[in-house]
């Protein structure tokens, strides 16, 4: 396991200006690797970017306190492979600034590009941790792990999905215990909960088979302020009729006590198992040809 203190899942290799980080290939971290994967998951790229940007912002003058993500916009140009090193290149708008551009590069190709913005906040956490449950109340109900593409129910971050309108579905985010993944950025946990919401909604609203492979194409998250929410949010997913099964976008509102505090638009491509195998075999042959 890496000794990087920002996140034990990361393995850093800093450049002369401290703006380059190597993406870890360590698959022992259960948040990112709940089950065997043939590529580096997008959430690990998200988390690496958030940690590195936070470090860079705190290095600036008068920026030593907690930081909160206000905007995150990422496009995934291809799968990040496990067979070779990938590096995050982070650029600040100005020295000590809080707005960043990023580019994840592997074998001279860009696999992820985007931007993010941070702001000082009273607390780094997005919401107050729920008080401990009293004996006899048990664990909160969770969505079926299969429908959010997880193996362990402990890694499911949302409750059961409920339909709340003709084209809308709602679920409750379940915040993990503070000691479960202390090295994972709070915004990464929120993004993963939203991804799980989009995934279960697509299976429910669009009737996509559960054995299809999802390939993340882009995420665009905005949060409206830096106040700490009093509780974990509701995630409200609005969908339109799918035009074919190949790809689609989903909008998810982040609500606390009926007030929207954030929004994320997610685009993904759903691929049948046989087509995914052909795609991966073709990518493997192309990598061997250029080696």
PDB file of C-alpha atoms in Angstrom:
ATOM      1  CA  UNK A   1       0.000   0.000   0.000  1.00  0.00           C
ATOM      2  CA  UNK A   2       1.223   3.472  -0.829  1.00  0.00           C
ATOM      3  CA  UNK A   3       2.446   5.716   1.962  1.00  0.00           C
ATOM      4  CA  UNK A   4       0.914   8.849   0.421  1.00  0.00           C
ATOM      5  CA  UNK A   5      -0.701  10.626   3.378  1.00  0.00           C
ATOM      6  CA  UNK A   6      -3.377  12.357   1.289  1.00  0.00           C
ATOM      7  CA  UNK A   7      -4.952   9.070   0.240  1.00  0.00           C
ATOM      8  CA  UNK A   8      -3.552   5.607   0.762  1.00  0.00           C
ATOM      9  CA  UNK A   9      -4.870   4.600  -2.666  1.00  0.00           C
ATOM     10  CA  UNK A  10      -2.587   7.105  -4.379  1.00  0.00           C
ATOM     11  CA  UNK A  11       1.012   6.693  -5.390  1.00  0.00           C
ATOM     12  CA  UNK A  12       2.476  10.097  -6.175  1.00  0.00           C
ATOM     13  CA  UNK A  13       5.357  11.165  -8.345  1.00  0.00           C
ATOM     14  CA  UNK A  14       5.754  14.916  -8.171  1.00  0.00           C
ATOM     15  CA  UNK A  15       7.260  16.985 -10.944  1.00  0.00           C
ATOM     16  CA  UNK A  16       9.503  20.028 -10.470  1.00  0.00           C
ATOM     17  CA  UNK A  17       6.498  22.236  -9.736  1.00  0.00           C
ATOM     18  CA  UNK A  18       4.627  19.634  -7.684  1.00  0.00           C
ATOM     19  CA  UNK A  19       1.778  19.324 -10.214  1.00  0.00           C
ATOM     20  CA  UNK A  20       2.142  15.710 -11.391  1.00  0.00           C
ATOM     21  CA  UNK A  21       0.722  12.658  -9.590  1.00  0.00           C
ATOM     22  CA  UNK A  22       0.930   9.031 -10.628  1.00  0.00           C
ATOM     23  CA  UNK A  23      -2.405   7.193 -10.596  1.00  0.00           C
ATOM     24  CA  UNK A  24      -2.232   4.184  -8.310  1.00  0.00           C
ATOM     25  CA  UNK A  25      -2.731   0.643  -9.594  1.00  0.00           C
ATOM     26  CA  UNK A  26      -3.150  -0.748  -6.054  1.00  0.00           C
ATOM     27  CA  UNK A  27      -6.360  -2.779  -6.095  1.00  0.00           C
ATOM     28  CA  UNK A  28      -6.640  -3.424  -2.325  1.00  0.00           C
ATOM     29  CA  UNK A  29      -8.694  -0.309  -1.590  1.00  0.00           C
ATOM     30  CA  UNK A  30     -12.302  -1.491  -1.310  1.00  0.00           C
ATOM     31  CA  UNK A  31     -13.867   1.865  -2.171  1.00  0.00           C
ATOM     32  CA  UNK A  32     -12.317   1.871  -5.647  1.00  0.00           C
ATOM     33  CA  UNK A  33     -11.962  -1.899  -6.196  1.00  0.00           C
ATOM     34  CA  UNK A  34     -15.054  -3.579  -4.795  1.00  0.00           C
ATOM     35  CA  UNK A  35     -14.612  -6.328  -7.404  1.00  0.00           C
ATOM     36  CA  UNK A  36     -11.977  -7.247 -10.027  1.00  0.00           C
ATOM     37  CA  UNK A  37     -11.684  -4.672 -12.831  1.00  0.00           C
ATOM     38  CA  UNK A  38      -9.704  -4.771 -16.053  1.00  0.00           C
ATOM     39  CA  UNK A  39      -9.031  -1.013 -15.874  1.00  0.00           C
ATOM     40  CA  UNK A  40      -8.519   1.804 -13.370  1.00  0.00           C
ATOM     41  CA  UNK A  41     -11.960   3.024 -12.221  1.00  0.00           C
ATOM     42  CA  UNK A  42     -13.011   6.573 -12.982  1.00  0.00           C
ATOM     43  CA  UNK A  43     -13.623   7.275  -9.286  1.00  0.00           C
ATOM     44  CA  UNK A  44      -9.911   6.829  -8.586  1.00  0.00           C
ATOM     45  CA  UNK A  45      -9.107   9.475 -11.215  1.00  0.00           C
ATOM     46  CA  UNK A  46     -11.710  11.758  -9.602  1.00  0.00           C
ATOM     47  CA  UNK A  47     -10.277  11.225  -6.124  1.00  0.00           C
ATOM     48  CA  UNK A  48      -6.682  11.755  -7.210  1.00  0.00           C
ATOM     49  CA  UNK A  49      -7.627  15.050  -8.869  1.00  0.00           C
ATOM     50  CA  UNK A  50      -9.529  16.287  -5.817  1.00  0.00           C
ATOM     51  CA  UNK A  51      -6.723  15.493  -3.379  1.00  0.00           C
ATOM     52  CA  UNK A  52      -4.004  16.977  -5.527  1.00  0.00           C
ATOM     53  CA  UNK A  53      -6.003  20.158  -6.197  1.00  0.00           C
ATOM     54  CA  UNK A  54      -6.747  20.516  -2.496  1.00  0.00           C
ATOM     55  CA  UNK A  55      -3.041  20.171  -1.688  1.00  0.00           C
ATOM     56  CA  UNK A  56      -2.152  22.790  -4.298  1.00  0.00           C
ATOM     57  CA  UNK A  57      -4.812  25.228  -3.074  1.00  0.00           C
ATOM     58  CA  UNK A  58      -3.722  24.876   0.541  1.00  0.00           C
ATOM     59  CA  UNK A  59      -0.152  25.605  -0.470  1.00  0.00           C
ATOM     60  CA  UNK A  60      -1.276  29.076  -1.562  1.00  0.00           C
ATOM     61  CA  UNK A  61      -1.257  32.099   0.697  1.00  0.00           C
ATOM     62  CA  UNK A  62      -4.149  32.363   3.226  1.00  0.00           C
ATOM     63  CA  UNK A  63      -5.515  28.960   2.126  1.00  0.00           C
ATOM     64  CA  UNK A  64      -4.527  26.656   4.981  1.00  0.00           C
ATOM     65  CA  UNK A  65      -8.076  25.922   6.188  1.00  0.00           C
ATOM     66  CA  UNK A  66     -10.745  23.498   4.924  1.00  0.00           C
ATOM     67  CA  UNK A  67     -11.579  23.558   1.225  1.00  0.00           C
ATOM     68  CA  UNK A  68     -14.866  22.599  -0.434  1.00  0.00           C
ATOM     69  CA  UNK A  69     -15.463  21.553  -4.027  1.00  0.00           C
ATOM     70  CA  UNK A  70     -17.803  23.940  -5.878  1.00  0.00           C
ATOM     71  CA  UNK A  71     -17.476  22.609  -9.425  1.00  0.00           C
ATOM     72  CA  UNK A  72     -16.080  19.494 -11.084  1.00  0.00           C
ATOM     73  CA  UNK A  73     -16.240  18.916 -14.843  1.00  0.00           C
ATOM     74  CA  UNK A  74     -14.533  15.822 -16.281  1.00  0.00           C
ATOM     75  CA  UNK A  75     -14.573  14.114 -19.665  1.00  0.00           C
ATOM     76  CA  UNK A  76     -13.313  10.541 -19.914  1.00  0.00           C
ATOM     77  CA  UNK A  77     -11.653  10.069 -23.296  1.00  0.00           C
ATOM     78  CA  UNK A  78     -10.909   6.371 -22.833  1.00  0.00           C
ATOM     79  CA  UNK A  79     -10.320   3.692 -20.224  1.00  0.00           C
ATOM     80  CA  UNK A  80      -7.288   4.102 -17.990  1.00  0.00           C
ATOM     81  CA  UNK A  81      -5.458   0.800 -18.312  1.00  0.00           C
ATOM     82  CA  UNK A  82      -3.758  -1.087 -15.492  1.00  0.00           C
ATOM     83  CA  UNK A  83      -0.750  -2.202 -17.512  1.00  0.00           C
ATOM     84  CA  UNK A  84       1.182   1.077 -17.619  1.00  0.00           C
ATOM     85  CA  UNK A  85       1.666   4.219 -15.559  1.00  0.00           C
ATOM     86  CA  UNK A  86      -0.834   7.045 -15.855  1.00  0.00           C
ATOM     87  CA  UNK A  87      -0.147  10.554 -14.582  1.00  0.00           C
ATOM     88  CA  UNK A  88      -2.388  13.403 -13.501  1.00  0.00           C
ATOM     89  CA  UNK A  89      -1.148  16.785 -14.729  1.00  0.00           C
ATOM     90  CA  UNK A  90      -2.704  19.610 -12.726  1.00  0.00           C
ATOM     91  CA  UNK A  91      -2.590  23.274 -13.703  1.00  0.00           C
ATOM     92  CA  UNK A  92      -3.717  26.216 -11.538  1.00  0.00           C
ATOM     93  CA  UNK A  93      -5.310  29.354 -12.976  1.00  0.00           C
ATOM     94  CA  UNK A  94      -2.654  31.305 -11.063  1.00  0.00           C
ATOM     95  CA  UNK A  95      -0.094  30.567  -8.320  1.00  0.00           C
ATOM     96  CA  UNK A  96      -1.988  29.783  -5.121  1.00  0.00           C
ATOM     97  CA  UNK A  97      -5.305  29.812  -7.011  1.00  0.00           C
ATOM     98  CA  UNK A  98      -8.301  27.599  -6.414  1.00  0.00           C
ATOM     99  CA  UNK A  99      -9.374  26.839 -10.007  1.00  0.00           C
ATOM    100  CA  UNK A 100      -7.572  24.050 -11.853  1.00  0.00           C
ATOM    101  CA  UNK A 101      -7.397  22.298 -15.179  1.00  0.00           C
ATOM    102  CA  UNK A 102      -6.389  18.658 -15.294  1.00  0.00           C
ATOM    103  CA  UNK A 103      -5.251  16.075 -17.788  1.00  0.00           C
ATOM    104  CA  UNK A 104      -4.663  12.385 -17.063  1.00  0.00           C
ATOM    105  CA  UNK A 105      -2.189  10.978 -19.577  1.00  0.00           C
ATOM    106  CA  UNK A 106      -1.171   7.400 -20.224  1.00  0.00           C
ATOM    107  CA  UNK A 107       1.238   6.250 -22.951  1.00  0.00           C
ATOM    108  CA  UNK A 108       1.151   9.741 -24.489  1.00  0.00           C
ATOM    109  CA  UNK A 109      -2.651   9.682 -24.774  1.00  0.00           C
ATOM    110  CA  UNK A 110      -5.122  11.734 -22.750  1.00  0.00           C
ATOM    111  CA  UNK A 111      -7.635   9.508 -20.950  1.00  0.00           C
ATOM    112  CA  UNK A 112      -9.351  12.205 -18.868  1.00  0.00           C
ATOM    113  CA  UNK A 113      -9.512  16.007 -19.107  1.00  0.00           C
ATOM    114  CA  UNK A 114     -11.416  18.650 -17.221  1.00  0.00           C
ATOM    115  CA  UNK A 115     -11.474  21.315 -14.564  1.00  0.00           C
ATOM    116  CA  UNK A 116     -12.426  21.823 -10.938  1.00  0.00           C
ATOM    117  CA  UNK A 117     -12.880  24.701  -8.531  1.00  0.00           C
ATOM    118  CA  UNK A 118     -12.492  24.847  -4.751  1.00  0.00           C
ATOM    119  CA  UNK A 119     -13.493  27.440  -2.159  1.00  0.00           C
ATOM    120  CA  UNK A 120     -12.694  27.903   1.539  1.00  0.00           C
ATOM    121  CA  UNK A 121     -15.352  26.367   3.778  1.00  0.00           C
ATOM    122  CA  UNK A 122     -16.170  25.985   7.484  1.00  0.00           C
ATOM    123  CA  UNK A 123     -15.688  22.221   7.195  1.00  0.00           C
ATOM    124  CA  UNK A 124     -14.229  19.892   4.608  1.00  0.00           C
ATOM    125  CA  UNK A 125     -17.096  17.400   5.049  1.00  0.00           C
ATOM    126  CA  UNK A 126     -20.237  17.923   2.991  1.00  0.00           C
ATOM    127  CA  UNK A 127     -22.688  16.855   5.680  1.00  0.00           C
ATOM    128  CA  UNK A 128     -22.777  16.136   9.390  1.00  0.00           C
ATOM    129  CA  UNK A 129     -22.251  12.487  10.173  1.00  0.00           C
ATOM    130  CA  UNK A 130     -25.435  10.807  11.339  1.00  0.00           C
ATOM    131  CA  UNK A 131     -25.493   9.897  15.049  1.00  0.00           C
ATOM    132  CA  UNK A 132     -24.883   6.291  15.972  1.00  0.00           C
ATOM    133  CA  UNK A 133     -27.863   4.010  15.645  1.00  0.00           C
ATOM    134  CA  UNK A 134     -29.502   2.802  18.807  1.00  0.00           C
ATOM    135  CA  UNK A 135     -29.554  -0.942  19.555  1.00  0.00           C
ATOM    136  CA  UNK A 136     -32.343  -2.758  17.765  1.00  0.00           C
ATOM    137  CA  UNK A 137     -32.626  -0.344  14.842  1.00  0.00           C
ATOM    138  CA  UNK A 138     -30.126  -2.237  12.691  1.00  0.00           C
ATOM    139  CA  UNK A 139     -28.415  -0.997   9.550  1.00  0.00           C
ATOM    140  CA  UNK A 140     -30.055   1.323   7.028  1.00  0.00           C
ATOM    141  CA  UNK A 141     -31.733  -0.329   4.046  1.00  0.00           C
ATOM    142  CA  UNK A 142     -29.586  -0.236   0.942  1.00  0.00           C
ATOM    143  CA  UNK A 143     -30.234  -0.598  -2.754  1.00  0.00           C
ATOM    144  CA  UNK A 144     -29.439  -4.045  -4.213  1.00  0.00           C
ATOM    145  CA  UNK A 145     -25.680  -4.226  -4.807  1.00  0.00           C
ATOM    146  CA  UNK A 146     -26.124  -5.783  -8.255  1.00  0.00           C
ATOM    147  CA  UNK A 147     -28.128  -2.786  -9.467  1.00  0.00           C
ATOM    148  CA  UNK A 148     -25.340  -0.322  -8.602  1.00  0.00           C
ATOM    149  CA  UNK A 149     -22.580  -2.614  -9.938  1.00  0.00           C
ATOM    150  CA  UNK A 150     -21.118  -3.486  -6.555  1.00  0.00           C
ATOM    151  CA  UNK A 151     -20.353  -6.855  -5.030  1.00  0.00           C
ATOM    152  CA  UNK A 152     -20.481  -5.967  -1.321  1.00  0.00           C
ATOM    153  CA  UNK A 153     -23.571  -4.322   0.155  1.00  0.00           C
ATOM    154  CA  UNK A 154     -21.247  -2.421   2.513  1.00  0.00           C
ATOM    155  CA  UNK A 155     -20.068  -0.437  -0.527  1.00  0.00           C
ATOM    156  CA  UNK A 156     -23.586   0.604  -1.533  1.00  0.00           C
ATOM    157  CA  UNK A 157     -24.004   4.304  -0.715  1.00  0.00           C
ATOM    158  CA  UNK A 158     -27.706   4.744  -1.443  1.00  0.00           C
ATOM    159  CA  UNK A 159     -30.998   3.430  -0.165  1.00  0.00           C
ATOM    160  CA  UNK A 160     -33.696   1.705  -2.239  1.00  0.00           C
ATOM    161  CA  UNK A 161     -34.869   3.630  -5.303  1.00  0.00           C
ATOM    162  CA  UNK A 162     -38.411   4.958  -5.338  1.00  0.00           C
ATOM    163  CA  UNK A 163     -40.297   6.445  -8.279  1.00  0.00           C
ATOM    164  CA  UNK A 164     -41.506   9.960  -7.445  1.00  0.00           C
ATOM    165  CA  UNK A 165     -42.866  11.072 -10.820  1.00  0.00           C
ATOM    166  CA  UNK A 166     -43.436   9.895 -14.380  1.00  0.00           C
ATOM    167  CA  UNK A 167     -39.763  10.399 -15.234  1.00  0.00           C
ATOM    168  CA  UNK A 168     -38.188  10.934 -11.810  1.00  0.00           C
ATOM    169  CA  UNK A 169     -36.714   8.640  -9.167  1.00  0.00           C
ATOM    170  CA  UNK A 170     -35.390   9.442  -5.698  1.00  0.00           C
ATOM    171  CA  UNK A 171     -33.105   7.763  -3.201  1.00  0.00           C
ATOM    172  CA  UNK A 172     -31.325   8.709   0.017  1.00  0.00           C
ATOM    173  CA  UNK A 173     -27.564   8.851   0.244  1.00  0.00           C
ATOM    174  CA  UNK A 174     -26.126   6.707   3.023  1.00  0.00           C
ATOM    175  CA  UNK A 175     -22.994   8.279   4.438  1.00  0.00           C
ATOM    176  CA  UNK A 176     -20.279   5.738   5.307  1.00  0.00           C
ATOM    177  CA  UNK A 177     -18.904   5.683   8.874  1.00  0.00           C
ATOM    178  CA  UNK A 178     -16.088   8.192   9.311  1.00  0.00           C
ATOM    179  CA  UNK A 179     -13.544   5.420   9.814  1.00  0.00           C
ATOM    180  CA  UNK A 180     -14.535   3.326   6.792  1.00  0.00           C
ATOM    181  CA  UNK A 181     -12.708   5.269   4.070  1.00  0.00           C
ATOM    182  CA  UNK A 182     -10.994   8.161   5.893  1.00  0.00           C
ATOM    183  CA  UNK A 183      -8.585   8.686   2.985  1.00  0.00           C
ATOM    184  CA  UNK A 184     -11.304   9.114   0.321  1.00  0.00           C
ATOM    185  CA  UNK A 185     -12.259  12.714  -0.456  1.00  0.00           C
ATOM    186  CA  UNK A 186     -15.813  13.612   0.721  1.00  0.00           C
ATOM    187  CA  UNK A 187     -16.714  14.865  -2.755  1.00  0.00           C
ATOM    188  CA  UNK A 188     -15.601  11.544  -4.256  1.00  0.00           C
ATOM    189  CA  UNK A 189     -18.040   9.734  -1.945  1.00  0.00           C
ATOM    190  CA  UNK A 190     -20.841  12.043  -3.146  1.00  0.00           C
ATOM    191  CA  UNK A 191     -19.925  11.528  -6.815  1.00  0.00           C
ATOM    192  CA  UNK A 192     -19.898   7.746  -6.309  1.00  0.00           C
ATOM    193  CA  UNK A 193     -23.314   7.878  -4.596  1.00  0.00           C
ATOM    194  CA  UNK A 194     -24.645   9.863  -7.575  1.00  0.00           C
ATOM    195  CA  UNK A 195     -23.076   7.372  -9.999  1.00  0.00           C
ATOM    196  CA  UNK A 196     -24.826   4.555  -8.149  1.00  0.00           C
ATOM    197  CA  UNK A 197     -28.108   6.487  -8.369  1.00  0.00           C
ATOM    198  CA  UNK A 198     -27.707   6.962 -12.113  1.00  0.00           C
ATOM    199  CA  UNK A 199     -26.830   3.289 -12.566  1.00  0.00           C
ATOM    200  CA  UNK A 200     -29.803   1.883 -10.661  1.00  0.00           C
ATOM    201  CA  UNK A 201     -32.125   4.373 -12.359  1.00  0.00           C
ATOM    202  CA  UNK A 202     -30.925   3.345 -15.809  1.00  0.00           C
ATOM    203  CA  UNK A 203     -31.625  -0.303 -15.011  1.00  0.00           C
ATOM    204  CA  UNK A 204     -35.055   0.636 -13.674  1.00  0.00           C
ATOM    205  CA  UNK A 205     -36.237   3.320 -16.115  1.00  0.00           C
ATOM    206  CA  UNK A 206     -34.541   2.062 -19.273  1.00  0.00           C
ATOM    207  CA  UNK A 207     -34.607  -1.672 -18.484  1.00  0.00           C
ATOM    208  CA  UNK A 208     -30.909  -2.089 -19.325  1.00  0.00           C
ATOM    209  CA  UNK A 209     -29.737  -5.637 -18.426  1.00  0.00           C
ATOM    210  CA  UNK A 210     -27.609  -5.808 -15.279  1.00  0.00           C
ATOM    211  CA  UNK A 211     -24.754  -7.658 -17.016  1.00  0.00           C
ATOM    212  CA  UNK A 212     -24.065  -4.791 -19.428  1.00  0.00           C
ATOM    213  CA  UNK A 213     -20.830  -2.893 -18.867  1.00  0.00           C
ATOM    214  CA  UNK A 214     -21.086   0.841 -18.180  1.00  0.00           C
ATOM    215  CA  UNK A 215     -18.362   3.124 -19.535  1.00  0.00           C
ATOM    216  CA  UNK A 216     -18.308   6.548 -17.910  1.00  0.00           C
ATOM    217  CA  UNK A 217     -18.089   9.357 -20.471  1.00  0.00           C
ATOM    218  CA  UNK A 218     -18.414  12.566 -18.449  1.00  0.00           C
ATOM    219  CA  UNK A 219     -19.522  14.049 -15.140  1.00  0.00           C
ATOM    220  CA  UNK A 220     -20.372  17.659 -14.363  1.00  0.00           C
ATOM    221  CA  UNK A 221     -20.980  18.466 -10.684  1.00  0.00           C
ATOM    222  CA  UNK A 222     -21.864  21.843  -9.178  1.00  0.00           C
ATOM    223  CA  UNK A 223     -22.540  22.574  -5.497  1.00  0.00           C
ATOM    224  CA  UNK A 224     -24.332  25.785  -4.536  1.00  0.00           C
ATOM    225  CA  UNK A 225     -22.485  26.766  -1.375  1.00  0.00           C
ATOM    226  CA  UNK A 226     -19.954  25.844   1.279  1.00  0.00           C
ATOM    227  CA  UNK A 227     -22.269  25.353   4.271  1.00  0.00           C
ATOM    228  CA  UNK A 228     -22.226  21.914   5.884  1.00  0.00           C
ATOM    229  CA  UNK A 229     -25.504  20.092   5.304  1.00  0.00           C
ATOM    230  CA  UNK A 230     -27.283  18.898   8.471  1.00  0.00           C
ATOM    231  CA  UNK A 231     -27.808  15.419   7.015  1.00  0.00           C
ATOM    232  CA  UNK A 232     -26.997  13.227   4.024  1.00  0.00           C
ATOM    233  CA  UNK A 233     -28.868  14.424   0.927  1.00  0.00           C
ATOM    234  CA  UNK A 234     -31.649  13.025  -1.179  1.00  0.00           C
ATOM    235  CA  UNK A 235     -30.616  12.298  -4.749  1.00  0.00           C
ATOM    236  CA  UNK A 236     -33.340  13.064  -7.284  1.00  0.00           C
ATOM    237  CA  UNK A 237     -32.822  11.543 -10.710  1.00  0.00           C
ATOM    238  CA  UNK A 238     -34.706  12.871 -13.736  1.00  0.00           C
ATOM    239  CA  UNK A 239     -34.612  10.859 -16.937  1.00  0.00           C
ATOM    240  CA  UNK A 240     -36.011  11.199 -20.429  1.00  0.00           C
ATOM    241  CA  UNK A 241     -36.932   8.307 -22.736  1.00  0.00           C
ATOM    242  CA  UNK A 242     -33.735   6.645 -23.954  1.00  0.00           C
ATOM    243  CA  UNK A 243     -32.949   7.038 -27.647  1.00  0.00           C
ATOM    244  CA  UNK A 244     -31.364   3.642 -28.175  1.00  0.00           C
ATOM    245  CA  UNK A 245     -29.401   1.722 -25.573  1.00  0.00           C
ATOM    246  CA  UNK A 246     -25.907   2.794 -26.572  1.00  0.00           C
ATOM    247  CA  UNK A 247     -25.542   5.939 -24.534  1.00  0.00           C
ATOM    248  CA  UNK A 248     -27.514   8.395 -22.437  1.00  0.00           C
ATOM    249  CA  UNK A 249     -27.357  11.262 -19.977  1.00  0.00           C
ATOM    250  CA  UNK A 250     -28.969  11.550 -16.570  1.00  0.00           C
ATOM    251  CA  UNK A 251     -29.506  14.625 -14.372  1.00  0.00           C
ATOM    252  CA  UNK A 252     -29.357  14.172 -10.604  1.00  0.00           C
ATOM    253  CA  UNK A 253     -30.369  16.871  -8.154  1.00  0.00           C
ATOM    254  CA  UNK A 254     -28.790  16.921  -4.675  1.00  0.00           C
ATOM    255  CA  UNK A 255     -31.409  18.014  -2.141  1.00  0.00           C
ATOM    256  CA  UNK A 256     -31.419  18.630   1.608  1.00  0.00           C
ATOM    257  CA  UNK A 257     -34.751  19.302   3.334  1.00  0.00           C
ATOM    258  CA  UNK A 258     -36.371  19.973  -0.037  1.00  0.00           C
ATOM    259  CA  UNK A 259     -33.786  22.559  -1.131  1.00  0.00           C
ATOM    260  CA  UNK A 260     -31.454  21.814  -4.026  1.00  0.00           C
ATOM    261  CA  UNK A 261     -27.834  22.202  -2.917  1.00  0.00           C
ATOM    262  CA  UNK A 262     -26.166  20.659  -5.937  1.00  0.00           C
ATOM    263  CA  UNK A 263     -26.586  19.069  -9.333  1.00  0.00           C
ATOM    264  CA  UNK A 264     -24.711  16.544 -11.446  1.00  0.00           C
ATOM    265  CA  UNK A 265     -25.091  15.571 -15.087  1.00  0.00           C
ATOM    266  CA  UNK A 266     -23.626  12.165 -15.917  1.00  0.00           C
ATOM    267  CA  UNK A 267     -23.134  10.612 -19.339  1.00  0.00           C
ATOM    268  CA  UNK A 268     -22.319   6.933 -19.809  1.00  0.00           C
ATOM    269  CA  UNK A 269     -22.351   4.256 -22.472  1.00  0.00           C
ATOM    270  CA  UNK A 270     -23.867   0.832 -21.815  1.00  0.00           C
ATOM    271  CA  UNK A 271     -22.175  -2.031 -23.668  1.00  0.00           C
ATOM    272  CA  UNK A 272     -23.388  -5.662 -23.925  1.00  0.00           C
ATOM    273  CA  UNK A 273     -20.928  -8.267 -22.556  1.00  0.00           C
ATOM    274  CA  UNK A 274     -19.885  -9.668 -25.955  1.00  0.00           C
ATOM    275  CA  UNK A 275     -19.313  -6.206 -27.422  1.00  0.00           C
ATOM    276  CA  UNK A 276     -17.292  -5.178 -24.367  1.00  0.00           C
ATOM    277  CA  UNK A 277     -15.064  -8.256 -24.691  1.00  0.00           C
ATOM    278  CA  UNK A 278     -14.418  -7.466 -28.352  1.00  0.00           C
ATOM    279  CA  UNK A 279     -13.626  -3.868 -27.480  1.00  0.00           C
ATOM    280  CA  UNK A 280     -11.149  -4.881 -24.773  1.00  0.00           C
ATOM    281  CA  UNK A 281      -9.503  -7.511 -26.979  1.00  0.00           C
ATOM    282  CA  UNK A 282      -9.030  -4.930 -29.715  1.00  0.00           C
ATOM    283  CA  UNK A 283      -7.498  -2.495 -27.228  1.00  0.00           C
ATOM    284  CA  UNK A 284      -5.138  -5.186 -25.931  1.00  0.00           C
ATOM    285  CA  UNK A 285      -3.966  -6.050 -29.458  1.00  0.00           C
ATOM    286  CA  UNK A 286      -3.429  -2.372 -30.260  1.00  0.00           C
ATOM    287  CA  UNK A 287      -1.320  -1.956 -27.102  1.00  0.00           C
ATOM    288  CA  UNK A 288       0.775  -5.015 -27.979  1.00  0.00           C
ATOM    289  CA  UNK A 289       1.356  -3.685 -31.488  1.00  0.00           C
ATOM    290  CA  UNK A 290       2.737  -0.403 -30.170  1.00  0.00           C
ATOM    291  CA  UNK A 291       4.815  -1.935 -27.368  1.00  0.00           C
TER     292      UNK A 291
END
